[in-house]
Every structure is written in C-alpha cells, then in structure tokens.
Amino acid sequence: MSKDFLKISLCVVLALLVSGCANDSNKQGKIAVVNWEKAVSAHPLDAKLKTGEKILKELVQRRKYQENIARTQMSSLSKLQTLKKISEQNYHLADINTRMLQMRTYENDLLQRKIKIYESEADEMLAERKNQIEKDYQLEIFNLELKMGNVTLKPEVKAEYEKKVAETKALRDTRLAQLTQEKKVIVAQKTAPYLEQVKARLAEQEVKLQQKASAEMNSNLDRDAQLMADAPSSLKQAFEIMDKEIDKQQNKNAKLRKEISTDIEQAAVDLAKKRGYSIVFNQFKANVNADDITNDIIGDLKKIKKDNK
C-alpha cells in the first residue's frame, strides 16, 4: 500500500468518526474495515495507474542512464582534449626544431662562405710578412742542407748540421704559427658582427615560429573550450525535456491516485452512512470485531467507474 493511499485512508477514518457522531446514538459502536490495497487493486483505474507507474519508472531509469553516459562522455572528452593538447605541443615542438635546423644549416652555409672571404682577405693582409719570414730562413736552411750533402762529412758533424736545420725550421714555423694565429684573430674580428646578425635572425625566426604555434594551439583550445562549454548546455536542454516528461507522468499518476482514493473514500462514506458504521478502519485491528466491507465497496466502485473500463 502506498503512503499516499494510507494518508488518504486515515482521513476516511476521521471523516467517518465525525459523521458517526452526528448519527443516532443507537448506531454508534458499529465498526467496519476496508482492505485498502485490495480495493485499490480492484479499482478500474488501477491498471492504468500501474501502467503509468511503470512508464514513470522507465523514464527515471532512462534519465539516470543518460546522465551516467553524459558524465562518462564528458570525462572522456576532457581526457581526450588533454591528450590532444599534449600531442599538439609535441607536434609543434618537433616542427619548430625541424624548421630551425633547416635555417641553421642555411645560415651556416652562408657563414662558411663569409669565413672563406675573410680568410682570403687576411691572407692578403699577411702575405708580405709571410713571404718575409720564408725569406729570412730560406737561405740559411738552404746552406745548411747543402753542407749536409757533403759525403765527406763525419757523422757527428752531419748530425750537428741536421740539428741546426731542425732548429732553424722550428724558428721559422714558430713565426709562421704566430702569423696563422694573427690570421685567426683577424677572421674572428671580421666574422663577429655577421655572427651577431645570424644569431639575431635565428632568435627572431624561433620567436615567430613559437608565436605561430601558440596562436594555433590557443585557437584549437578556444574551439575545444567552446565545445566543452556548449556540451553541458545541450545536455541540460536534453535533461529538461526528460524532466518535463517525468513531471508530466508524475502528475498523471498523482491525479489517478487521487481519483482512486476519492472513489474508495466516497464509497466507504456512503456505505457507512447506509449501514450505520461509526468507524471504518483501513486495515484489520487486533481484538476488534469489525465488518469487512471491502467487497461491497469494490462492487460500488465497479458501478460508479464502469465507464472507465
């Protein structure tokens, strides 16, 4: 028995108590009982109510099911967007690295060409000094090597000449090495401004690539964020439609319950007045002698509701 039926049936008892007080004193003391559940089940509208309750249950279950699906889909969508963001970050990072490598390779080729030009310029600047160094030691080395060619030289004398040749060449090579170091300094000084330009171009290009990647990612994030923002709104509209259906069915069921309860109550009141019952219980009470008028009420219900079959 539903709580609504029980509350209404208790009202019946109170109503009959009041009406019983107005009856003749000889009629007081007669008690009747109604099996409320049986009466409800026998009501011609009960089948329609049960169908309505089944529909309501299905609607509620469907809503819960859709809510769980929506919650799962939103969670999956959020995870998917996170993975998508990471994937995009990796893609743009790889793309930036590839493009920067291409540009560094291009700039390095240009730099090597510049260095060759600067080396040629430095060689021209140092050519006279280099030739002078060669001249300073050329004659001395030639004379020493000429003397070494004498077959009559004793081994120890020849060894002494070889030592002097080696020392002379070492002095020459030391001065030539100093000249080579000067050349490197000259080339480095000429290259430095160009290197700064290269670094500036590379840095500028990297910033542009990063800004472009960031703009594309932000655009995608904004679009995804809008989808995430629109999703709850769409779900809310869908649930509002379902809630309206649930409310509509609840109202239908409530109307049927009220109609059934009213019919049973009215039948009980009419029968109580006709037979002089002062109290009508909605269930059997222990140690109480009461007439069961359930079947009589059911008969009356069938009569007054025969048009609802």
C-alpha positions as CSV (number, residue, x, y, z in Angstrom):
1,M,0.0,0.0,0.0
2,S,1.4,3.4,-0.9
3,K,1.9,6.2,1.7
4,D,-0.4,8.4,-0.3
5,F,-3.2,5.9,-0.1
6,L,-2.6,5.3,3.6
7,K,-2.7,9.0,4.4
8,I,-6.0,9.4,2.5
9,S,-7.5,6.3,4.1
10,L,-6.7,7.6,7.5
11,C,-8.6,10.8,6.6
12,V,-11.5,8.5,5.8
13,V,-11.5,7.2,9.3
14,L,-11.5,10.7,10.7
15,A,-14.3,11.7,8.4
16,L,-16.4,8.7,9.4
17,L,-15.8,9.4,13.1
18,V,-17.2,12.9,12.6
19,S,-20.1,11.7,10.6
20,G,-20.7,8.9,13.2
21,C,-21.1,11.5,15.9
22,A,-23.9,13.0,14.0
23,N,-25.8,9.7,13.7
24,D,-28.3,8.4,16.0
25,S,-26.8,7.1,19.3
26,N,-28.2,3.6,18.7
27,K,-26.0,3.3,15.6
28,Q,-22.8,4.2,17.4
29,G,-20.4,1.4,18.1
30,K,-20.7,-0.4,14.7
31,I,-17.2,-0.8,13.1
32,A,-16.2,-1.7,9.6
33,V,-12.9,-2.4,7.9
34,V,-11.7,-2.0,4.4
35,N,-8.8,-3.8,2.8
36,W,-7.4,-0.7,1.1
37,E,-4.9,-2.5,-1.1
38,K,-7.5,-4.9,-2.4
39,A,-9.9,-2.1,-3.0
40,V,-7.3,-0.1,-4.9
41,S,-6.3,-3.2,-7.0
42,A,-9.9,-3.7,-7.9
43,H,-10.5,-0.1,-9.0
44,P,-11.0,0.1,-12.8
45,L,-8.3,2.8,-13.0
46,D,-5.6,0.7,-11.1
47,A,-4.4,-0.9,-14.3
48,K,-4.0,2.5,-15.9
49,L,-2.1,3.7,-12.7
50,K,0.2,0.7,-12.8
51,T,1.0,1.4,-16.4
52,G,1.7,5.0,-15.5
53,E,4.0,4.0,-12.7
54,K,5.8,1.6,-15.0
55,I,6.3,4.4,-17.5
56,L,7.5,6.7,-14.8
57,K,10.0,4.2,-13.6
58,E,11.3,3.7,-17.1
59,L,11.6,7.4,-17.6
60,V,13.5,7.9,-14.4
61,Q,15.8,5.0,-15.2
62,R,16.4,6.3,-18.7
63,R,17.3,9.7,-17.3
64,K,19.8,8.2,-14.8
65,Y,21.3,6.1,-17.6
66,Q,21.7,9.1,-19.9
67,E,23.1,11.1,-17.0
68,N,25.7,8.4,-16.4
69,I,26.6,8.3,-20.1
70,A,26.9,12.0,-20.3
71,R,29.1,12.1,-17.2
72,T,31.3,9.4,-18.8
73,Q,31.4,11.2,-22.1
74,M,32.3,14.5,-20.5
75,S,35.2,12.8,-18.6
76,S,36.4,11.0,-21.8
77,L,36.1,14.3,-23.7
78,S,38.2,16.1,-21.1
79,K,40.9,13.3,-21.2
80,L,40.8,13.3,-25.0
81,Q,41.4,17.1,-25.0
82,T,44.3,16.7,-22.6
83,L,45.9,14.1,-24.9
84,K,45.2,16.2,-27.9
85,K,46.9,19.2,-26.2
86,I,50.0,17.2,-25.4
87,S,50.0,15.8,-29.0
88,E,49.8,19.3,-30.4
89,Q,52.6,20.5,-28.2
90,N,54.8,17.7,-29.3
91,Y,53.9,18.3,-33.0
92,H,54.6,22.0,-32.8
93,L,57.9,21.4,-30.9
94,A,59.1,18.9,-33.5
95,D,58.0,21.3,-36.3
96,I,59.9,24.2,-34.7
97,N,63.0,22.1,-34.2
98,T,62.9,20.9,-37.8
99,R,62.5,24.4,-39.3
100,M,65.2,25.9,-37.0
101,L,67.6,23.1,-38.1
102,Q,66.9,23.9,-41.7
103,M,67.6,27.6,-41.0
104,R,70.7,26.9,-39.0
105,T,72.0,24.8,-41.9
106,Y,71.3,27.5,-44.4
107,E,72.9,30.2,-42.2
108,N,75.9,28.0,-41.5
109,D,76.5,27.6,-45.3
110,L,76.4,31.4,-45.7
111,L,78.8,31.8,-42.7
112,Q,81.3,29.4,-44.2
113,R,81.3,31.4,-47.4
114,K,81.9,34.5,-45.4
115,I,84.7,32.9,-43.5
116,K,86.4,31.9,-46.7
117,I,86.2,35.5,-47.9
118,Y,87.6,36.8,-44.6
119,E,90.4,34.3,-44.7
120,S,91.3,35.4,-48.2
121,E,91.4,39.0,-47.0
122,A,93.5,38.1,-44.0
123,D,95.9,36.1,-46.3
124,E,96.3,39.2,-48.4
125,M,97.0,41.3,-45.3
126,L,99.6,38.9,-44.0
127,A,101.1,37.8,-47.3
128,E,104.1,40.2,-47.3
129,R,105.1,39.2,-43.7
130,K,104.7,35.5,-44.5
131,N,106.9,35.9,-47.5
132,Q,109.5,37.8,-45.5
133,I,109.6,35.0,-42.8
134,E,110.1,32.4,-45.6
135,K,113.0,34.6,-47.0
136,D,114.5,35.1,-43.5
137,Y,115.1,31.4,-43.1
138,Q,115.2,30.1,-46.7
139,L,118.9,30.9,-47.4
140,E,120.1,29.7,-44.0
141,I,118.3,26.4,-44.4
142,F,119.5,26.0,-48.0
143,N,123.2,26.5,-47.0
144,L,122.9,24.1,-44.0
145,E,121.2,21.4,-46.2
146,L,123.9,22.0,-48.9
147,K,126.7,21.4,-46.4
148,M,124.9,18.3,-45.1
149,G,125.1,16.9,-48.6
150,N,128.9,16.7,-48.5
151,V,129.7,13.0,-48.4
152,T,133.0,13.5,-46.7
153,L,131.4,14.9,-43.5
154,K,131.9,12.9,-40.4
155,P,128.8,11.6,-38.8
156,E,129.0,13.8,-35.8
157,V,129.4,16.9,-38.0
158,K,126.5,15.9,-40.2
159,A,124.4,15.4,-37.0
160,E,125.3,18.9,-35.9
161,Y,124.1,20.3,-39.2
162,E,120.9,18.3,-39.0
163,K,120.3,19.8,-35.6
164,K,120.8,23.3,-36.8
165,V,118.4,22.7,-39.7
166,A,115.8,21.5,-37.4
167,E,116.2,24.4,-35.0
168,T,116.1,26.9,-37.9
169,K,112.9,25.3,-39.3
170,A,111.4,25.4,-35.8
171,L,112.1,29.1,-35.5
172,R,110.6,29.6,-38.9
173,D,107.5,27.5,-38.1
174,T,107.0,29.3,-34.8
175,R,106.9,32.7,-36.5
176,L,104.5,31.2,-39.2
177,A,102.3,29.8,-36.5
178,Q,102.2,33.2,-34.8
179,L,101.2,34.6,-38.2
180,T,98.5,32.0,-38.5
181,Q,97.2,32.9,-35.1
182,E,97.0,36.6,-36.1
183,K,95.0,35.4,-39.2
184,K,92.5,33.7,-37.0
185,V,92.1,36.8,-34.9
186,I,91.5,38.9,-38.0
187,V,89.0,36.4,-39.3
188,A,87.2,36.2,-35.9
189,Q,87.0,40.0,-35.7
190,K,85.6,40.2,-39.2
191,T,83.1,37.3,-38.5
192,A,81.9,38.6,-35.1
193,P,79.4,41.2,-36.5
194,Y,78.0,38.8,-39.0
195,L,77.6,36.1,-36.3
196,E,75.6,38.5,-34.2
197,Q,73.3,39.1,-37.2
198,V,72.9,35.3,-37.7
199,K,72.1,34.8,-34.0
200,A,69.5,37.7,-34.2
201,R,67.9,36.2,-37.3
202,L,67.7,32.7,-35.7
203,A,66.3,34.1,-32.5
204,E,63.7,36.2,-34.4
205,Q,62.7,33.2,-36.5
206,E,62.3,31.0,-33.5
207,V,60.1,33.5,-31.7
208,K,57.9,33.8,-34.8
209,L,57.5,30.0,-35.1
210,Q,56.7,29.8,-31.4
211,Q,54.1,32.6,-31.7
212,K,52.5,30.9,-34.7
213,A,52.4,27.6,-32.9
214,S,51.0,29.2,-29.8
215,A,48.3,31.0,-31.8
216,E,47.2,27.8,-33.5
217,M,47.1,25.9,-30.2
218,N,45.2,28.7,-28.5
219,S,42.7,28.7,-31.4
220,N,42.2,24.9,-31.0
221,L,41.9,25.2,-27.3
222,D,39.3,28.0,-27.6
223,R,37.3,25.9,-30.0
224,D,37.6,22.8,-27.7
225,A,36.7,25.0,-24.7
226,Q,33.6,26.2,-26.5
227,L,32.6,22.7,-27.3
228,M,33.1,21.8,-23.6
229,A,31.0,24.9,-22.6
230,D,28.3,24.1,-25.1
231,A,28.1,20.4,-24.1
232,P,26.6,21.0,-20.6
233,S,24.1,23.4,-22.1
234,S,23.0,20.9,-24.7
235,L,22.8,18.2,-22.0
236,K,20.9,20.5,-19.8
237,Q,18.3,21.1,-22.5
238,A,18.0,17.4,-23.1
239,F,17.5,16.7,-19.4
240,E,15.0,19.5,-19.1
241,I,12.9,17.8,-21.8
242,M,13.2,14.4,-20.0
243,D,12.3,16.1,-16.7
244,K,9.2,17.6,-18.2
245,E,8.2,14.2,-19.3
246,I,8.8,12.8,-15.8
247,D,6.8,15.7,-14.2
248,K,4.0,15.2,-16.7
249,Q,3.8,11.5,-15.9
250,Q,4.1,12.1,-12.2
251,N,1.1,14.5,-12.4
252,K,-0.9,11.9,-14.3
253,N,-0.1,9.3,-11.7
254,A,-0.9,11.6,-8.8
255,K,-4.3,12.5,-10.5
256,L,-5.1,8.8,-10.9
257,R,-4.2,8.1,-7.2
258,K,-6.3,10.9,-6.0
259,E,-9.3,9.8,-8.1
260,I,-9.0,6.2,-6.9
261,S,-8.6,7.3,-3.3
262,T,-11.6,9.7,-3.6
263,D,-13.8,7.0,-5.1
264,I,-12.9,4.5,-2.4
265,E,-13.3,7.1,0.3
266,Q,-16.7,8.2,-1.1
267,A,-17.9,4.6,-1.4
268,A,-16.8,3.9,2.2
269,V,-18.6,7.0,3.5
270,D,-21.8,6.2,1.6
271,L,-21.8,2.6,2.9
272,A,-21.1,3.7,6.4
273,K,-24.0,6.1,6.4
274,K,-26.3,3.5,4.9
275,R,-25.4,0.8,7.4
276,G,-24.7,3.0,10.4
277,Y,-21.0,2.4,10.9
278,S,-19.3,4.9,13.2
279,I,-15.7,3.9,12.4
280,V,-14.2,2.4,9.2
281,F,-10.6,1.1,9.5
282,N,-8.4,0.8,6.5
283,Q,-6.8,-2.4,7.9
284,F,-7.8,-5.1,10.4
285,K,-7.2,-4.3,14.1
286,A,-6.5,-7.0,16.7
287,N,-9.2,-7.7,19.2
288,V,-11.7,-5.5,17.2
289,N,-14.9,-7.0,15.9
290,A,-15.5,-5.3,12.5
291,D,-17.4,-6.0,9.4
292,D,-15.3,-6.4,6.2
293,I,-17.0,-4.2,3.7
294,T,-14.2,-4.4,1.1
295,N,-16.2,-6.5,-1.4
296,D,-19.2,-4.2,-1.1
297,I,-17.0,-1.2,-1.8
298,I,-15.4,-3.0,-4.8
299,G,-18.9,-3.6,-6.1
300,D,-19.8,0.1,-5.7
301,L,-16.5,1.1,-7.4
302,K,-17.3,-1.0,-10.4
303,K,-20.7,0.6,-10.7
304,I,-19.5,4.2,-10.4
305,K,-16.5,3.7,-12.6
306,K,-17.9,1.3,-15.2
307,D,-17.4,4.0,-17.9
308,N,-13.6,3.9,-17.3
309,K,-13.2,0.3,-18.2
